[in-house]
PDB file of C-alpha atoms in Angstrom:
ATOM      1  CA  MET A   1      84.166 125.227  79.033  1.00  0.00           C
ATOM      2  CA  ILE A   2      86.686 123.631  81.387  1.00  0.00           C
ATOM      3  CA  GLU A   3      89.970 125.311  82.359  1.00  0.00           C
ATOM      4  CA  TYR A   4      92.775 123.037  83.579  1.00  0.00           C
ATOM      5  CA  ARG A   5      95.758 124.071  85.659  1.00  0.00           C
ATOM      6  CA  ASP A   6      98.486 121.664  86.792  1.00  0.00           C
ATOM      7  CA  ALA A   7     101.287 122.511  89.221  1.00  0.00           C
ATOM      8  CA  LYS A   8     103.221 119.462  87.944  1.00  0.00           C
ATOM      9  CA  GLY A   9     104.174 118.516  91.484  1.00  0.00           C
ATOM     10  CA  LYS A  10     105.523 121.993  92.315  1.00  0.00           C
ATOM     11  CA  LEU A  11     103.415 123.085  95.279  1.00  0.00           C
ATOM     12  CA  GLU A  12     104.886 126.586  95.223  1.00  0.00           C
ATOM     13  CA  ARG A  13     103.054 127.167  91.904  1.00  0.00           C
ATOM     14  CA  LEU A  14      99.601 126.552  93.435  1.00  0.00           C
ATOM     15  CA  PRO A  15      98.875 130.126  94.649  1.00  0.00           C
ATOM     16  CA  ALA A  16      99.591 131.593  91.195  1.00  0.00           C
ATOM     17  CA  LEU A  17      97.446 128.952  89.479  1.00  0.00           C
ATOM     18  CA  ALA A  18      94.596 129.599  91.923  1.00  0.00           C
ATOM     19  CA  ALA A  19      94.852 133.334  91.236  1.00  0.00           C
ATOM     20  CA  GLU A  20      94.658 132.629  87.483  1.00  0.00           C
ATOM     21  CA  LEU A  21      91.432 130.683  87.921  1.00  0.00           C
ATOM     22  CA  VAL A  22      89.915 133.412  90.078  1.00  0.00           C
ATOM     23  CA  ALA A  23      90.885 136.050  87.493  1.00  0.00           C
ATOM     24  CA  LEU A  24      89.173 133.983  84.786  1.00  0.00           C
ATOM     25  CA  LYS A  25      85.954 134.174  86.843  1.00  0.00           C
ATOM     26  CA  VAL A  26      85.273 130.453  86.559  1.00  0.00           C
ATOM     27  CA  ASP A  27      82.013 129.152  88.028  1.00  0.00           C
ATOM     28  CA  VAL A  28      83.627 126.594  90.354  1.00  0.00           C
ATOM     29  CA  ILE A  29      87.130 125.352  91.226  1.00  0.00           C
ATOM     30  CA  LEU A  30      87.808 121.649  91.750  1.00  0.00           C
ATOM     31  CA  ALA A  31      90.680 121.112  94.196  1.00  0.00           C
ATOM     32  CA  PRO A  32      92.041 117.546  93.965  1.00  0.00           C
ATOM     33  CA  THR A  33      94.560 117.819  96.824  1.00  0.00           C
ATOM     34  CA  PRO A  34      94.742 119.525 100.232  1.00  0.00           C
ATOM     35  CA  PRO A  35      97.524 121.919  99.113  1.00  0.00           C
ATOM     36  CA  ALA A  36      95.445 122.908  96.065  1.00  0.00           C
ATOM     37  CA  ALA A  37      92.339 123.445  98.221  1.00  0.00           C
ATOM     38  CA  LEU A  38      94.348 125.620 100.602  1.00  0.00           C
ATOM     39  CA  ALA A  39      95.768 127.746  97.762  1.00  0.00           C
ATOM     40  CA  ASP A  40      92.287 128.116  96.270  1.00  0.00           C
ATOM     41  CA  LYS A  41      90.785 129.035  99.643  1.00  0.00           C
ATOM     42  CA  HIS A  42      93.385 131.798 100.064  1.00  0.00           C
ATOM     43  CA  ALA A  43      92.661 133.054  96.543  1.00  0.00           C
ATOM     44  CA  THR A  44      88.896 133.510  96.935  1.00  0.00           C
ATOM     45  CA  ARG A  45      86.175 133.638  99.549  1.00  0.00           C
ATOM     46  CA  THR A  46      83.335 133.789  97.025  1.00  0.00           C
ATOM     47  CA  LEU A  47      83.916 131.235  94.246  1.00  0.00           C
ATOM     48  CA  PRO A  48      82.859 127.710  95.191  1.00  0.00           C
ATOM     49  CA  ILE A  49      85.859 125.421  95.727  1.00  0.00           C
ATOM     50  CA  VAL A  50      84.951 121.736  95.707  1.00  0.00           C
ATOM     51  CA  PHE A  51      87.608 119.575  97.352  1.00  0.00           C
ATOM     52  CA  ILE A  52      88.018 115.844  96.923  1.00  0.00           C
ATOM     53  CA  GLY A  53      89.944 113.501  99.131  1.00  0.00           C
ATOM     54  CA  LEU A  54      90.639 115.703 102.137  1.00  0.00           C
ATOM     55  CA  ALA A  55      91.211 113.447 105.111  1.00  0.00           C
ATOM     56  CA  ASP A  56      89.777 115.816 107.704  1.00  0.00           C
ATOM     57  CA  PRO A  57      88.444 119.115 106.333  1.00  0.00           C
ATOM     58  CA  VAL A  58      87.161 120.192 109.773  1.00  0.00           C
ATOM     59  CA  THR A  59      90.525 119.835 111.533  1.00  0.00           C
ATOM     60  CA  ASP A  60      92.317 121.492 108.633  1.00  0.00           C
ATOM     61  CA  GLY A  61      89.954 124.462 108.771  1.00  0.00           C
ATOM     62  CA  PHE A  62      88.305 124.095 105.365  1.00  0.00           C
ATOM     63  CA  VAL A  63      84.790 123.670 106.778  1.00  0.00           C
ATOM     64  CA  SER A  64      83.168 124.350 110.138  1.00  0.00           C
ATOM     65  CA  SER A  65      81.495 120.904 110.238  1.00  0.00           C
ATOM     66  CA  LEU A  66      80.723 118.040 107.860  1.00  0.00           C
ATOM     67  CA  ALA A  67      76.984 118.457 108.386  1.00  0.00           C
ATOM     68  CA  ARG A  68      77.043 122.221 107.769  1.00  0.00           C
ATOM     69  CA  PRO A  69      80.286 123.153 106.025  1.00  0.00           C
ATOM     70  CA  GLY A  70      79.468 126.844 105.556  1.00  0.00           C
ATOM     71  CA  GLY A  71      81.680 129.108 103.502  1.00  0.00           C
ATOM     72  CA  ASN A  72      82.609 128.436  99.901  1.00  0.00           C
ATOM     73  CA  VAL A  73      84.525 125.146 100.288  1.00  0.00           C
ATOM     74  CA  PRO A  74      82.293 122.032 100.159  1.00  0.00           C
ATOM     75  CA  GLY A  75      83.533 118.598  99.142  1.00  0.00           C
ATOM     76  CA  LEU A  76      84.198 114.945  99.912  1.00  0.00           C
ATOM     77  CA  SER A  77      86.114 113.666 102.922  1.00  0.00           C
ATOM     78  CA  SER A  78      87.792 110.347 103.587  1.00  0.00           C
ATOM     79  CA  LEU A  79      87.954 110.981 107.361  1.00  0.00           C
ATOM     80  CA  GLY A  80      91.570 109.795 107.446  1.00  0.00           C
ATOM     81  CA  PRO A  81      92.525 110.279 111.097  1.00  0.00           C
ATOM     82  CA  GLU A  82      89.579 108.232 112.358  1.00  0.00           C
ATOM     83  CA  LEU A  83      90.324 105.376 109.965  1.00  0.00           C
ATOM     84  CA  VAL A  84      94.094 105.056 110.449  1.00  0.00           C
ATOM     85  CA  GLY A  85      93.760 102.960 113.597  1.00  0.00           C
ATOM     86  CA  LYS A  86      90.867 100.915 112.206  1.00  0.00           C
ATOM     87  CA  ARG A  87      92.798 100.020 109.060  1.00  0.00           C
ATOM     88  CA  LEU A  88      95.788  99.017 111.165  1.00  0.00           C
ATOM     89  CA  GLU A  89      93.534  96.850 113.330  1.00  0.00           C
ATOM     90  CA  GLN A  90      92.061  95.152 110.258  1.00  0.00           C
ATOM     91  CA  LEU A  91      95.536  94.537 108.882  1.00  0.00           C
ATOM     92  CA  THR A  92      96.687  92.851 112.095  1.00  0.00           C
ATOM     93  CA  GLN A  93      93.566  90.674 112.025  1.00  0.00           C
ATOM     94  CA  ALA A  94      94.227  89.675 108.414  1.00  0.00           C
ATOM     95  CA  VAL A  95      97.908  88.942 109.121  1.00  0.00           C
ATOM     96  CA  PRO A  96      98.005  87.266 112.551  1.00  0.00           C
ATOM     97  CA  GLY A  97     101.355  87.578 114.284  1.00  0.00           C
ATOM     98  CA  VAL A  98     102.602  90.534 112.247  1.00  0.00           C
ATOM     99  CA  SER A  99     104.979  92.518 114.424  1.00  0.00           C
ATOM    100  CA  ARG A 100     106.155  95.305 112.107  1.00  0.00           C
ATOM    101  CA  VAL A 101     103.928  97.312 109.759  1.00  0.00           C
ATOM    102  CA  ALA A 102     105.173  99.879 107.252  1.00  0.00           C
ATOM    103  CA  ALA A 103     103.009 103.004 107.002  1.00  0.00           C
ATOM    104  CA  LEU A 104     103.565 104.634 103.609  1.00  0.00           C
ATOM    105  CA  TRP A 105     102.677 108.323 103.677  1.00  0.00           C
ATOM    106  CA  GLN A 106     103.285 111.454 101.638  1.00  0.00           C
ATOM    107  CA  PRO A 107     104.416 114.411 103.748  1.00  0.00           C
ATOM    108  CA  GLY A 108     102.312 117.378 102.683  1.00  0.00           C
ATOM    109  CA  GLY A 109      99.701 115.072 101.140  1.00  0.00           C
ATOM    110  CA  GLN A 110      97.147 116.195 103.745  1.00  0.00           C
ATOM    111  CA  GLY A 111      96.768 119.298 105.871  1.00  0.00           C
ATOM    112  CA  GLU A 112      99.396 119.795 108.566  1.00  0.00           C
ATOM    113  CA  ARG A 113      97.049 119.267 111.524  1.00  0.00           C
ATOM    114  CA  THR A 114      95.476 116.219 109.891  1.00  0.00           C
ATOM    115  CA  GLU A 115      98.908 114.687 109.293  1.00  0.00           C
ATOM    116  CA  LYS A 116      99.817 115.199 112.956  1.00  0.00           C
ATOM    117  CA  ASP A 117      96.527 113.585 114.016  1.00  0.00           C
ATOM    118  CA  MET A 118      97.107 110.664 111.644  1.00  0.00           C
ATOM    119  CA  LEU A 119     100.664 110.102 112.875  1.00  0.00           C
ATOM    120  CA  LYS A 120      99.566 110.249 116.505  1.00  0.00           C
ATOM    121  CA  GLY A 121      96.536 108.024 115.868  1.00  0.00           C
ATOM    122  CA  ALA A 122      98.701 105.452 114.113  1.00  0.00           C
ATOM    123  CA  GLU A 123     101.192 105.373 116.976  1.00  0.00           C
ATOM    124  CA  VAL A 124      98.434 104.976 119.584  1.00  0.00           C
ATOM    125  CA  ALA A 125      96.751 102.196 117.572  1.00  0.00           C
ATOM    126  CA  ALA A 126     100.051 100.396 116.943  1.00  0.00           C
ATOM    127  CA  GLN A 127     100.891 100.454 120.644  1.00  0.00           C
ATOM    128  CA  ALA A 128      97.452  99.100 121.556  1.00  0.00           C
ATOM    129  CA  LEU A 129      97.785  96.354 118.936  1.00  0.00           C
ATOM    130  CA  GLY A 130     101.337  95.460 119.942  1.00  0.00           C
ATOM    131  CA  VAL A 131     102.908  96.189 116.568  1.00  0.00           C
ATOM    132  CA  ARG A 132     105.815  98.382 115.635  1.00  0.00           C
ATOM    133  CA  LEU A 133     105.213 100.995 112.940  1.00  0.00           C
ATOM    134  CA  GLN A 134     107.806 101.920 110.369  1.00  0.00           C
ATOM    135  CA  PHE A 135     106.862 105.301 108.878  1.00  0.00           C
ATOM    136  CA  VAL A 136     108.084 105.434 105.279  1.00  0.00           C
ATOM    137  CA  GLU A 137     107.891 108.682 103.309  1.00  0.00           C
ATOM    138  CA  ALA A 138     107.367 109.099  99.581  1.00  0.00           C
ATOM    139  CA  ARG A 139     107.146 112.744  98.560  1.00  0.00           C
ATOM    140  CA  GLY A 140     106.684 111.977  94.868  1.00  0.00           C
ATOM    141  CA  PRO A 141     106.476 109.088  92.391  1.00  0.00           C
ATOM    142  CA  ALA A 142     110.263 108.908  92.127  1.00  0.00           C
ATOM    143  CA  ASP A 143     110.436 108.003  95.854  1.00  0.00           C
ATOM    144  CA  ILE A 144     108.195 104.938  95.694  1.00  0.00           C
ATOM    145  CA  ASP A 145     110.866 102.373  94.724  1.00  0.00           C
ATOM    146  CA  ARG A 146     113.170 103.644  97.484  1.00  0.00           C
ATOM    147  CA  ALA A 147     110.307 103.503  99.979  1.00  0.00           C
ATOM    148  CA  PHE A 148     109.720  99.820  99.229  1.00  0.00           C
ATOM    149  CA  SER A 149     113.456  99.140  99.545  1.00  0.00           C
ATOM    150  CA  ASP A 150     113.342 100.743 103.004  1.00  0.00           C
ATOM    151  CA  MET A 151     110.325  98.621 103.975  1.00  0.00           C
ATOM    152  CA  THR A 152     111.883  95.339 102.943  1.00  0.00           C
ATOM    153  CA  ARG A 153     115.230  96.153 104.514  1.00  0.00           C
ATOM    154  CA  ALA A 154     113.641  96.605 107.984  1.00  0.00           C
ATOM    155  CA  PRO A 155     111.757  94.166 107.230  1.00  0.00           C
ATOM    156  CA  ALA A 156     108.074  95.030 107.417  1.00  0.00           C
ATOM    157  CA  GLY A 157     105.556  92.196 107.603  1.00  0.00           C
ATOM    158  CA  ALA A 158     102.647  94.229 106.193  1.00  0.00           C
ATOM    159  CA  LEU A 159     101.845  97.625 104.700  1.00  0.00           C
ATOM    160  CA  THR A 160      99.263 100.350 105.203  1.00  0.00           C
ATOM    161  CA  VAL A 161      99.087 103.050 102.517  1.00  0.00           C
ATOM    162  CA  TRP A 162      97.731 106.391 103.677  1.00  0.00           C
ATOM    163  CA  GLY A 163      95.595 108.362 101.294  1.00  0.00           C
ATOM    164  CA  SER A 164      97.032 111.012  99.021  1.00  0.00           C
ATOM    165  CA  ALA A 165      96.278 112.157  95.492  1.00  0.00           C
ATOM    166  CA  MET A 166      99.787 111.149  94.412  1.00  0.00           C
ATOM    167  CA  PHE A 167      99.432 107.617  95.809  1.00  0.00           C
ATOM    168  CA  PHE A 168      96.032 107.292  94.164  1.00  0.00           C
ATOM    169  CA  SER A 169      97.450 108.204  90.761  1.00  0.00           C
ATOM    170  CA  GLU A 170     100.389 105.828  91.363  1.00  0.00           C
ATOM    171  CA  ARG A 171      98.229 102.988  92.699  1.00  0.00           C
ATOM    172  CA  ARG A 172      99.221 100.478  89.997  1.00  0.00           C
ATOM    173  CA  PRO A 173     102.960 100.719  90.725  1.00  0.00           C
ATOM    174  CA  LEU A 174     102.204 100.716  94.474  1.00  0.00           C
ATOM    175  CA  VAL A 175     100.131  97.542  94.418  1.00  0.00           C
ATOM    176  CA  GLY A 176     102.634  95.938  92.056  1.00  0.00           C
ATOM    177  CA  LEU A 177     105.511  96.623  94.443  1.00  0.00           C
ATOM    178  CA  ALA A 178     103.477  95.381  97.415  1.00  0.00           C
ATOM    179  CA  ALA A 179     102.781  92.124  95.553  1.00  0.00           C
ATOM    180  CA  LYS A 180     106.380  91.795  94.346  1.00  0.00           C
ATOM    181  CA  ASN A 181     107.636  92.235  97.921  1.00  0.00           C
ATOM    182  CA  ARG A 182     104.942  89.897  99.304  1.00  0.00           C
ATOM    183  CA  LEU A 183     103.555  92.582 101.621  1.00  0.00           C
ATOM    184  CA  PRO A 184      99.927  92.150 102.652  1.00  0.00           C
ATOM    185  CA  ALA A 185      98.473  95.638 102.467  1.00  0.00           C
ATOM    186  CA  VAL A 186      95.497  97.776 103.397  1.00  0.00           C
ATOM    187  CA  TYR A 187      94.544 100.776 101.286  1.00  0.00           C
ATOM    188  CA  GLY A 188      92.118 103.653 101.652  1.00  0.00           C
ATOM    189  CA  SER A 189      89.929 102.930  98.630  1.00  0.00           C
ATOM    190  CA  MET A 190      88.612 100.122  96.481  1.00  0.00           C
ATOM    191  CA  GLU A 191      90.502 101.338  93.405  1.00  0.00           C
ATOM    192  CA  TYR A 192      93.735  99.920  94.848  1.00  0.00           C
ATOM    193  CA  VAL A 193      92.144  96.478  95.050  1.00  0.00           C
ATOM    194  CA  ASP A 194      90.726  96.905  91.544  1.00  0.00           C
ATOM    195  CA  ALA A 195      94.315  97.629  90.427  1.00  0.00           C
ATOM    196  CA  GLY A 196      95.361  94.231  91.826  1.00  0.00           C
ATOM    197  CA  GLY A 197      96.212  95.206  95.401  1.00  0.00           C
ATOM    198  CA  PRO A 198      97.026  92.308  97.692  1.00  0.00           C
TER     199      PRO A 198
END
């Protein structure tokens, strides 16, 4: 039997939902986002919590190492901080002469320390590549149209989309807006390209 709980975008509900799952004595908890994994980790030290899509579970304190995670929180990592600069480099190679790149990110979409590392890594990479970064926030699906308006007003010559569960679920509108605004883009997973990503 599978039990589903959905915070419906209200992060403050996550601790109560995690407590419900622990009280139900489920066999395992699947945490699809960093905030959900954190709430689950605070709720139990014994039930297995499998995370998906954490950018850097070591930095965010979910596991002691990728090779030997320890504890009750194993999962899959996208190693976001290490790839931010590489994706930016690939984008500048694909779009020679680009001078301004929009970096679309969701505040709170990753752990706090990971976000700081990603922001710093992006700035260092941009400086080394001689491009100017325009950080554009989208906290929820309703912010995506405004984010693209901000990008085109600047104007950005290309786009990098940082990983988040919300962006992944909204990948079709994201790639559609990138195409509509003629923004070459780099994404964190193949599913964006499968959805028509430029």
